[in-house]
Short mmCIF file of C-alpha atoms in Angstrom, two decimals:
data_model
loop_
_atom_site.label_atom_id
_atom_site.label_comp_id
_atom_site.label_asym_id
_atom_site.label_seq_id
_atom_site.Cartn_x
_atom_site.Cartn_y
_atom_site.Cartn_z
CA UNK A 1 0.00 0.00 0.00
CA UNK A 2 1.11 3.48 -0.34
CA UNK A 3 1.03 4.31 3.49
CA UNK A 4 3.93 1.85 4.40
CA UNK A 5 7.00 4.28 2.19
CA UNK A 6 5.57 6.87 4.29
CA UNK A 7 7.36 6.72 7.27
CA UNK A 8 10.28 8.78 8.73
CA UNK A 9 13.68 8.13 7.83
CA UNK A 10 15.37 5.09 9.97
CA UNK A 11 19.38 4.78 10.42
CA UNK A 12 19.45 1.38 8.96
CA UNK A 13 17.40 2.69 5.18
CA UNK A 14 14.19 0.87 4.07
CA UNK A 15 14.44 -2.49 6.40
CA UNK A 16 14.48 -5.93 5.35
CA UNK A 17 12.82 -7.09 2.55
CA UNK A 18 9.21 -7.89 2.95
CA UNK A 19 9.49 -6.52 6.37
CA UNK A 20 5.74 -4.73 7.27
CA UNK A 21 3.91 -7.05 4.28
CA UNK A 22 1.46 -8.64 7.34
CA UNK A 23 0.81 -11.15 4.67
CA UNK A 24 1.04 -15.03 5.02
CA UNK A 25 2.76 -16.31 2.93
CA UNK A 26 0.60 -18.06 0.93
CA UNK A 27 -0.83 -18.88 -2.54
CA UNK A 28 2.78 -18.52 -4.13
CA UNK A 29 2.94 -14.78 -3.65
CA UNK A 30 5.43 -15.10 -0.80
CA UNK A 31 8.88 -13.50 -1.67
CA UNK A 32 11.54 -16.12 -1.36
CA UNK A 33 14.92 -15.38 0.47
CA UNK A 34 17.38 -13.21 -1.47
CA UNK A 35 20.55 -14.57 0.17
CA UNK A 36 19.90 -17.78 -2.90
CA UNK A 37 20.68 -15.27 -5.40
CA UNK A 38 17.88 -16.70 -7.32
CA UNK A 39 15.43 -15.12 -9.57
CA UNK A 40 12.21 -14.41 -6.89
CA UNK A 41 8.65 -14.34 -7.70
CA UNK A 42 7.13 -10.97 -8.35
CA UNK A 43 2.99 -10.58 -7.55
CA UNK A 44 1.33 -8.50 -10.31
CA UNK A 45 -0.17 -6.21 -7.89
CA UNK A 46 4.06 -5.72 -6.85
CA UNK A 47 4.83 -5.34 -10.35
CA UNK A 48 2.75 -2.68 -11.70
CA UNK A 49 3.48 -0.54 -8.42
CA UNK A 50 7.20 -0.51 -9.70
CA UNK A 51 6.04 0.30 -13.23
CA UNK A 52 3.86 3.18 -11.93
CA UNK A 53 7.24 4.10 -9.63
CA UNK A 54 9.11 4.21 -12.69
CA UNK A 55 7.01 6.33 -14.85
CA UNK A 56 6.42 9.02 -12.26
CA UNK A 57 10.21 8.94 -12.03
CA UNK A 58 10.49 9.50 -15.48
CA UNK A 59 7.92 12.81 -15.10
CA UNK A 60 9.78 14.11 -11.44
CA UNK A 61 13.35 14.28 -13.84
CA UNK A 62 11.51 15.66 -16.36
CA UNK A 63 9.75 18.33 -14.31
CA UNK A 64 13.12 18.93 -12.35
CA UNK A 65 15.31 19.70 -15.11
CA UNK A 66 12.94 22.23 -16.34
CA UNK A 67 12.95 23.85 -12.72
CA UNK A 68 14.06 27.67 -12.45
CA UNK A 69 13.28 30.81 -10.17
CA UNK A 70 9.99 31.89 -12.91
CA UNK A 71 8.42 28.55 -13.14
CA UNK A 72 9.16 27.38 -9.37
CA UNK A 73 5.56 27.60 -8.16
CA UNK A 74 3.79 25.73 -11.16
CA UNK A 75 7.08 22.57 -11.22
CA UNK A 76 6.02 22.35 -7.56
CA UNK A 77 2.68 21.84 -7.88
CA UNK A 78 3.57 19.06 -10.44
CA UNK A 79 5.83 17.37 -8.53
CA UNK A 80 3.14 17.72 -5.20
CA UNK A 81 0.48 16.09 -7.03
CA UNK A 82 3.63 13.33 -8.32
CA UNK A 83 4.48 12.87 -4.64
CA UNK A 84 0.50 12.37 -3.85
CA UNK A 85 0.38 9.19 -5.89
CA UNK A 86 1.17 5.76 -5.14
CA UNK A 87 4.19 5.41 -2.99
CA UNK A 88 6.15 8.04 -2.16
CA UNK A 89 9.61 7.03 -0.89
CA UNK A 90 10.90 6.10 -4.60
CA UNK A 91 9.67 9.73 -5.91
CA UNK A 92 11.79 11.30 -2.50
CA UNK A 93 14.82 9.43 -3.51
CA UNK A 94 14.68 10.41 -6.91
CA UNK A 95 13.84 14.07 -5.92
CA UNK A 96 16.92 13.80 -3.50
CA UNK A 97 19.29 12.11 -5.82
CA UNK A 98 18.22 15.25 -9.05
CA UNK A 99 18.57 17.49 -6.02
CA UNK A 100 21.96 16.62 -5.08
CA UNK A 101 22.70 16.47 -9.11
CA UNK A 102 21.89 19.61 -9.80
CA UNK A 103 22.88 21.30 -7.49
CA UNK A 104 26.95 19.93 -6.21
CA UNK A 105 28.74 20.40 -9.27
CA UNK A 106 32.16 20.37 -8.94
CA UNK A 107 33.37 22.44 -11.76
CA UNK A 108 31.64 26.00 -11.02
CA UNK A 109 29.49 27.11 -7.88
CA UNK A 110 26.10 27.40 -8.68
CA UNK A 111 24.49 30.09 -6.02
CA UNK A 112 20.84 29.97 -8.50
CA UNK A 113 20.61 26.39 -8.83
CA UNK A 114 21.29 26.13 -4.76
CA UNK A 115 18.91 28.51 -4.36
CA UNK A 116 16.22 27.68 -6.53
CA UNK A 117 16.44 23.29 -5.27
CA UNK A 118 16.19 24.80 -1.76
CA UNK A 119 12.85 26.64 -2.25
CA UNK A 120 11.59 23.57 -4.05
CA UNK A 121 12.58 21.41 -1.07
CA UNK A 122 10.84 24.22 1.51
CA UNK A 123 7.39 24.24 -1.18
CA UNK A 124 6.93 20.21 -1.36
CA UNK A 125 7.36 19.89 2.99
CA UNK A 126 3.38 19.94 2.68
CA UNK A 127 3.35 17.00 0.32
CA UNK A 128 6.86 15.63 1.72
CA UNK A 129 7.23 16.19 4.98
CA UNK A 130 10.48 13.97 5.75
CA UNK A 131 11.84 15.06 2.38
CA UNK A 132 14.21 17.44 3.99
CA UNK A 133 15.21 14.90 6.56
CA UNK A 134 16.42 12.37 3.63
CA UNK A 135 17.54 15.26 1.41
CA UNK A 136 20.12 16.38 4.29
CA UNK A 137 21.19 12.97 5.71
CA UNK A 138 22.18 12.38 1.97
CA UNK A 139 23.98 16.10 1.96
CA UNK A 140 26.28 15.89 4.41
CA UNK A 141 27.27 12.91 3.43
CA UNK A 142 28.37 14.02 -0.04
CA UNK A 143 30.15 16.86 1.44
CA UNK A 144 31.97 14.71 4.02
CA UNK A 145 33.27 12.91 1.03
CA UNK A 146 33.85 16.16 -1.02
CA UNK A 147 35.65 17.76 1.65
CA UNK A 148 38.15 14.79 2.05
CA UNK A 149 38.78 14.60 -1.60
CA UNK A 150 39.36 18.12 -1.13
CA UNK A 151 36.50 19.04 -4.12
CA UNK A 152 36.00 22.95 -3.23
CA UNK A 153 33.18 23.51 -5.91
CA UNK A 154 31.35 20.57 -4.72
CA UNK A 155 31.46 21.74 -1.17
CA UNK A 156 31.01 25.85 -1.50
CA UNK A 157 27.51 24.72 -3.58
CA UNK A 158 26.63 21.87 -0.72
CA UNK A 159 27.18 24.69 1.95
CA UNK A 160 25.32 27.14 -0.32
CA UNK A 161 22.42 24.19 -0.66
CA UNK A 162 22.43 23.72 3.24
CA UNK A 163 22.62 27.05 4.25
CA UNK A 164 19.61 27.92 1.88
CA UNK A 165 17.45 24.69 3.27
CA UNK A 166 18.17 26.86 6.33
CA UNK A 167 17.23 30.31 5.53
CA UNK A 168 13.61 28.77 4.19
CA UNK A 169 13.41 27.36 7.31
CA UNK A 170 13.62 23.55 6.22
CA UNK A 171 16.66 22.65 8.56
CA UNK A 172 17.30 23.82 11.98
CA UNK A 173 20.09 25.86 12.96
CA UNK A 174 21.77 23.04 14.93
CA UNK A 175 23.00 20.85 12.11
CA UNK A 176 25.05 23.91 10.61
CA UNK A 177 26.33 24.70 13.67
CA UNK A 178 27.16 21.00 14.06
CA UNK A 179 28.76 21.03 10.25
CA UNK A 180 30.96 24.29 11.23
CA UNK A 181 32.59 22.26 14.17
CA UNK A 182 33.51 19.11 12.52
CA UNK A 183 35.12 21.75 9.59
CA UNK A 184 36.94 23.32 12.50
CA UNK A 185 38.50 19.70 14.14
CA UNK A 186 39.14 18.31 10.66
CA UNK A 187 40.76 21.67 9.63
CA UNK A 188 42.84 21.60 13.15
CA UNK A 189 43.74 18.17 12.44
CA UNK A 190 45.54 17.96 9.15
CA UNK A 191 48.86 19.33 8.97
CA UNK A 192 50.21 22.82 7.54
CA UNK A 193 50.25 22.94 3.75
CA UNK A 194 53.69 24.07 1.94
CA UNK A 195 51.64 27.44 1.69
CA UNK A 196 50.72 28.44 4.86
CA UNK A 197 54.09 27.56 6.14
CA UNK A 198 55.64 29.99 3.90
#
């Protein structure tokens, strides 16, 4: 059903497989272990869910890649109404993953395109509401691994992105002020460059 993707994000991702169902399993619609590697048996009603997943996917990359500051209110009513159907946690990983596209490039810093995912993110809380949660967790991860490959585009834009989830209002202050600290340890930590020893 659509109400069991639904739920707030959990440290350990989406759970084990089948886990929630409160099905017997029955009538040959039981899904067999995964650890056999084997091909396992779909149900229809399974299959065309994933179908319908994929097609609204399809119309959510569409819709984002046509997103700017003019046409922000009329892409988020599209993608509101996209987020209203069926299940939602495969449209709020594909909105996060586009998101994080977009917006952490790591050959220019892109202040607009920051600013303009942000306010998208802060319109679809109404239709989304852990969207932000899973949109940030994802975040700082990709600018924990930015910052140690030492990728200064990437991380200026995923500081512009954060700071801008936090100016709407979409974050709360205490994860920045968490982010600043662990920049001041690591920075503390690593040893003086051949250019600030000269």
């Amino acid at each position: 059903s659509g109400e069991e993707v639904d739920e707030a994000p959990a440290a350990g991702g989406l759970g084990k497989a089948g886990e929630g169902a409160g099905e017997p399993a029955a009538r040959g619609s039981a899904v067999a272990p995964s650890s056999s590697g084997k091909a396992r048996y779909v149900p229809p009603a399974l299959r065309a869910a994933d179908g319908g997943d994929a097609a609204r996917g399809r119309q959510l990359r569409g819709l984002l890649n046509r997103l700017s500051e003019n046409n922000l209110p009329s892409i988020s009513a599209e993608v509101a109404k996209l987020l209203g159907e069926g299940r939602q946690r495969p449209m709020v990983d594909e909105m996060v993953t586009a998101v994080l596209g977009a917006a952490l490039s790591e050959e220019h810093v892109l202040p607009q395109i920051a600013l303009t995912n942000a306010a998208l993110v802060r319109a679809l809380s109404p239709a989304a509401p852990h969207l932000a949660a899973f949109l940030v967790e994802a975040l700082v991860s990709r600018f924990e691994d930015d910052y140690a490959a030492r990728r200064s585009n990437a991380c200026a834009n995923a500081v512009l992105l954060l700071s801008h989830l936090y100016n709407l209002g979409a974050v709360h202050c205490s994860l920045l002020y968490a982010l600043v600290r662990r920049l001041i340890a690591a920075a503390h930590s690593q040893p003086p460059t051949a250019a600030a020893a000269t």
